[in-house]
Amino acid sequence: MSATLYIVPTPIGNLEDITLRAIRVLQETDLILAEDTRNSSFLLKHLNISKPLKSYHQHNEHKILQEILELLNQGKNIALISDAGTPGISDPGFLLVREALQHNITVCTLPGPTALIPALVNSGLPCNEFSFYGFLPQKKGRQTKLKQLALEEKTFVVYESPFRLLKLLEELKTHLGPKRTACVCRELSKLFEENKRGTMDELIAHYKDKTVKGEIVVVVQGNKDQEENEDE
Ligand code: SAM
């Protein structure tokens, strides 16, 4: 008898952003796999949930895959959570989902928090179609990716660390031009949430002499929208 692997999104800042279903699944599951067990203990304590926790992160995900599949095959229901948002989205999860499906195990991903969707909608840029690039490669492949982004017609979303935000904006200016618009979404759902919209030049001027803190999503206008706006 095989059980279900649940992929459970958790809040990206505001602890109220967890669904009733996510809480129930976490209460009912036999084991919770967590990216950082210490970090997740805080959330689980807040939710009054006491369940066995096992760490599952990018450094051990290959190693413990078989062990998890065996537990699922024994009929144990397992929930995977990450530090924030939806597992598998710039977080460990994909490998486990793929392996589980290959072993005919039911995978059930709950709808819930992720940083990219509120950032995209909040940006005010067209969101009927969009591309998500996660974190850009830091060294090898970065220039190729930036050239690819210059050809991107749709609104696109990237994740970036606060320490590299200015560098990213300057690179985007070089490859996409100074007039391309974007929205820098910082600390979404938290007390000091900030959504700064503007052209690359305006955003660079805004962030240039500041120490940028917090978590960041950058949503960038696609080249089609820029062309259409210039034609009007
Ligand atoms: N799994 C997560 C999700 O579903 O969005 C993403 C995890 S990834 C390791 C962490 C990155 O997500 C951060 O560096 C930042 O780019 C983005 N992020 C997470 N929480 C955020 C928040 N509250 N505000 C802005 N960006 C956030």
mmCIF file of N, CA, C and O in Angstrom, residues 57-100:
data_model
loop_
_atom_site.group_PDB
_atom_site.id
_atom_site.type_symbol
_atom_site.label_atom_id
_atom_site.label_comp_id
_atom_site.label_asym_id
_atom_site.label_seq_id
_atom_site.Cartn_x
_atom_site.Cartn_y
_atom_site.Cartn_z
ATOM 1 N N HIS A 57 17.200 18.626 2.390
ATOM 2 C CA HIS A 57 17.713 19.861 1.786
ATOM 3 C C HIS A 57 18.597 19.517 0.607
ATOM 4 O O HIS A 57 18.846 18.329 0.326
ATOM 5 N N GLN A 58 19.103 20.545 -0.058
ATOM 6 C CA GLN A 58 19.819 20.294 -1.316
ATOM 7 C C GLN A 58 21.084 19.442 -1.131
ATOM 8 O O GLN A 58 21.555 18.840 -2.077
ATOM 9 N N HIS A 59 21.618 19.379 0.098
ATOM 10 C CA HIS A 59 22.842 18.601 0.296
ATOM 11 C C HIS A 59 22.588 17.131 0.627
ATOM 12 O O HIS A 59 23.510 16.332 0.582
ATOM 13 N N ASN A 60 21.344 16.786 1.027
ATOM 14 C CA ASN A 60 21.107 15.360 1.327
ATOM 15 C C ASN A 60 19.980 14.762 0.485
ATOM 16 O O ASN A 60 19.625 13.615 0.656
ATOM 17 N N GLU A 61 19.405 15.557 -0.424
ATOM 18 C CA GLU A 61 18.196 15.071 -1.117
ATOM 19 C C GLU A 61 18.447 13.809 -1.946
ATOM 20 O O GLU A 61 17.597 12.939 -2.015
ATOM 21 N N HIS A 62 19.647 13.690 -2.552
ATOM 22 C CA HIS A 62 19.937 12.482 -3.333
ATOM 23 C C HIS A 62 20.082 11.289 -2.389
ATOM 24 O O HIS A 62 19.593 10.196 -2.657
ATOM 25 N N LYS A 63 20.769 11.559 -1.263
ATOM 26 C CA LYS A 63 21.131 10.486 -0.337
ATOM 27 C C LYS A 63 19.910 9.819 0.322
ATOM 28 O O LYS A 63 19.900 8.602 0.510
ATOM 29 N N ILE A 64 18.913 10.635 0.670
ATOM 30 C CA ILE A 64 17.812 10.054 1.457
ATOM 31 C C ILE A 64 16.567 9.717 0.617
ATOM 32 O O ILE A 64 15.543 9.304 1.166
ATOM 33 N N LEU A 65 16.708 9.879 -0.688
ATOM 34 C CA LEU A 65 15.575 9.626 -1.588
ATOM 35 C C LEU A 65 14.988 8.217 -1.418
ATOM 36 O O LEU A 65 13.772 8.049 -1.264
ATOM 37 N N GLN A 66 15.867 7.193 -1.427
ATOM 38 C CA GLN A 66 15.415 5.801 -1.325
ATOM 39 C C GLN A 66 14.661 5.555 -0.024
ATOM 40 O O GLN A 66 13.624 4.899 0.003
ATOM 41 N N GLU A 67 15.233 6.120 1.051
ATOM 42 C CA GLU A 67 14.635 5.963 2.381
ATOM 43 C C GLU A 67 13.205 6.532 2.397
ATOM 44 O O GLU A 67 12.283 5.919 2.928
ATOM 45 N N ILE A 68 13.025 7.689 1.767
ATOM 46 C CA ILE A 68 11.695 8.324 1.749
ATOM 47 C C ILE A 68 10.731 7.492 0.899
ATOM 48 O O ILE A 68 9.579 7.265 1.281
ATOM 49 N N LEU A 69 11.223 7.001 -0.243
ATOM 50 C CA LEU A 69 10.357 6.186 -1.111
ATOM 51 C C LEU A 69 9.919 4.921 -0.388
ATOM 52 O O LEU A 69 8.772 4.492 -0.500
ATOM 53 N N GLU A 70 10.827 4.341 0.388
ATOM 54 C CA GLU A 70 10.463 3.134 1.146
ATOM 55 C C GLU A 70 9.365 3.423 2.158
ATOM 56 O O GLU A 70 8.406 2.664 2.301
ATOM 57 N N LEU A 71 9.494 4.554 2.851
ATOM 58 C CA LEU A 71 8.472 4.927 3.842
ATOM 59 C C LEU A 71 7.117 5.120 3.157
ATOM 60 O O LEU A 71 6.080 4.674 3.659
ATOM 61 N N LEU A 72 7.121 5.761 1.990
ATOM 62 C CA LEU A 72 5.870 5.966 1.237
ATOM 63 C C LEU A 72 5.297 4.612 0.822
ATOM 64 O O LEU A 72 4.092 4.377 0.935
ATOM 65 N N ASN A 73 6.164 3.716 0.376
ATOM 66 C CA ASN A 73 5.698 2.384 -0.035
ATOM 67 C C ASN A 73 5.155 1.571 1.132
ATOM 68 O O ASN A 73 4.336 0.688 0.951
ATOM 69 N N GLN A 74 5.638 1.892 2.344
ATOM 70 C CA GLN A 74 5.108 1.208 3.545
ATOM 71 C C GLN A 74 3.759 1.803 3.979
ATOM 72 O O GLN A 74 3.174 1.401 4.968
ATOM 73 N N GLY A 75 3.315 2.851 3.268
ATOM 74 C CA GLY A 75 2.010 3.432 3.579
ATOM 75 C C GLY A 75 2.070 4.680 4.436
ATOM 76 O O GLY A 75 1.047 5.169 4.915
ATOM 77 N N LYS A 76 3.273 5.204 4.649
ATOM 78 C CA LYS A 76 3.387 6.429 5.472
ATOM 79 C C LYS A 76 3.112 7.657 4.611
ATOM 80 O O LYS A 76 3.717 7.810 3.536
ATOM 81 N N ASN A 77 2.211 8.508 5.067
ATOM 82 C CA ASN A 77 1.984 9.780 4.380
ATOM 83 C C ASN A 77 3.081 10.762 4.782
ATOM 84 O O ASN A 77 3.425 10.859 5.963
ATOM 85 N N ILE A 78 3.614 11.456 3.792
ATOM 86 C CA ILE A 78 4.732 12.367 4.071
ATOM 87 C C ILE A 78 4.419 13.744 3.498
ATOM 88 O O ILE A 78 3.891 13.867 2.390
ATOM 89 N N ALA A 79 4.754 14.774 4.272
ATOM 90 C CA ALA A 79 4.577 16.152 3.783
ATOM 91 C C ALA A 79 5.953 16.799 3.648
ATOM 92 O O ALA A 79 6.799 16.660 4.534
ATOM 93 N N LEU A 80 6.167 17.486 2.541
ATOM 94 C CA LEU A 80 7.428 18.219 2.350
ATOM 95 C C LEU A 80 7.154 19.707 2.477
ATOM 96 O O LEU A 80 6.248 20.241 1.823
ATOM 97 N N ILE A 81 7.939 20.373 3.333
ATOM 98 C CA ILE A 81 7.854 21.837 3.421
ATOM 99 C C ILE A 81 9.255 22.410 3.219
ATOM 100 O O ILE A 81 10.257 21.716 3.400
ATOM 101 N N SER A 82 9.315 23.675 2.804
ATOM 102 C CA SER A 82 10.633 24.318 2.692
ATOM 103 C C SER A 82 10.670 25.467 3.694
ATOM 104 O O SER A 82 9.735 25.641 4.480
ATOM 105 N N ASP A 83 11.727 26.253 3.673
ATOM 106 C CA ASP A 83 11.823 27.354 4.641
ATOM 107 C C ASP A 83 10.712 28.371 4.438
ATOM 108 O O ASP A 83 10.243 28.982 5.390
ATOM 109 N N ALA A 84 10.333 28.565 3.180
ATOM 110 C CA ALA A 84 9.278 29.538 2.878
ATOM 111 C C ALA A 84 8.735 29.270 1.489
ATOM 112 O O ALA A 84 9.474 28.888 0.589
ATOM 113 N N GLY A 85 7.427 29.465 1.336
ATOM 114 C CA GLY A 85 6.819 29.342 0.012
ATOM 115 C C GLY A 85 6.611 27.896 -0.405
ATOM 116 O O GLY A 85 6.440 26.997 0.430
ATOM 117 N N THR A 86 6.624 27.680 -1.703
ATOM 118 C CA THR A 86 6.283 26.369 -2.253
ATOM 119 C C THR A 86 7.550 25.548 -2.520
ATOM 120 O O THR A 86 8.423 25.996 -3.269
ATOM 121 N N PRO A 87 7.651 24.359 -1.925
ATOM 122 C CA PRO A 87 8.799 23.490 -2.225
ATOM 123 C C PRO A 87 8.870 23.236 -3.729
ATOM 124 O O PRO A 87 7.839 23.128 -4.400
ATOM 125 N N GLY A 88 10.079 23.151 -4.252
ATOM 126 C CA GLY A 88 10.242 22.909 -5.698
ATOM 127 C C GLY A 88 10.441 24.202 -6.471
ATOM 128 O O GLY A 88 10.999 24.202 -7.559
ATOM 129 N N ILE A 89 9.984 25.325 -5.912
ATOM 130 C CA ILE A 89 10.165 26.622 -6.576
ATOM 131 C C ILE A 89 11.409 27.265 -5.958
ATOM 132 O O ILE A 89 11.360 27.789 -4.838
ATOM 133 N N SER A 90 12.536 27.164 -6.690
ATOM 134 C CA SER A 90 13.842 27.619 -6.190
ATOM 135 C C SER A 90 14.132 27.045 -4.799
ATOM 136 O O SER A 90 14.734 27.702 -3.947
ATOM 137 N N ASP A 91 13.669 25.861 -4.574
ATOM 138 C CA ASP A 91 13.833 25.136 -3.310
ATOM 139 C C ASP A 91 13.835 23.650 -3.623
ATOM 140 O O ASP A 91 13.286 23.243 -4.658
ATOM 141 N N PRO A 92 14.391 22.813 -2.733
ATOM 142 C CA PRO A 92 14.353 21.372 -2.986
ATOM 143 C C PRO A 92 12.919 20.854 -3.089
ATOM 144 O O PRO A 92 12.036 21.375 -2.412
ATOM 145 N N GLY A 93 12.713 19.865 -3.916
ATOM 146 C CA GLY A 93 11.374 19.283 -4.058
ATOM 147 C C GLY A 93 11.212 18.559 -5.383
ATOM 148 O O GLY A 93 10.646 17.465 -5.422
ATOM 149 N N PHE A 94 11.755 19.152 -6.440
ATOM 150 C CA PHE A 94 11.567 18.583 -7.774
ATOM 151 C C PHE A 94 12.010 17.119 -7.856
ATOM 152 O O PHE A 94 11.293 16.257 -8.369
ATOM 153 N N LEU A 95 13.195 16.854 -7.318
ATOM 154 C CA LEU A 95 13.768 15.506 -7.402
ATOM 155 C C LEU A 95 12.849 14.470 -6.741
ATOM 156 O O LEU A 95 12.579 13.396 -7.312
ATOM 157 N N LEU A 96 12.353 14.819 -5.563
ATOM 158 C CA LEU A 96 11.490 13.902 -4.820
ATOM 159 C C LEU A 96 10.167 13.682 -5.559
ATOM 160 O O LEU A 96 9.681 12.550 -5.655
ATOM 161 N N VAL A 97 9.607 14.757 -6.097
ATOM 162 C CA VAL A 97 8.336 14.644 -6.831
ATOM 163 C C VAL A 97 8.536 13.718 -8.038
ATOM 164 O O VAL A 97 7.754 12.789 -8.278
ATOM 165 N N ARG A 98 9.616 13.940 -8.786
ATOM 166 C CA ARG A 98 9.863 13.131 -9.989
ATOM 167 C C ARG A 98 10.033 11.659 -9.639
ATOM 168 O O ARG A 98 9.433 10.779 -10.259
ATOM 169 N N GLU A 99 10.837 11.400 -8.602
ATOM 170 C CA GLU A 99 11.072 10.004 -8.197
ATOM 171 C C GLU A 99 9.784 9.345 -7.707
ATOM 172 O O GLU A 99 9.497 8.202 -8.037
ATOM 173 N N ALA A 100 9.009 10.089 -6.914
ATOM 174 C CA ALA A 100 7.757 9.538 -6.381
ATOM 175 C C ALA A 100 6.830 9.160 -7.535
ATOM 176 O O ALA A 100 6.261 8.063 -7.555
#
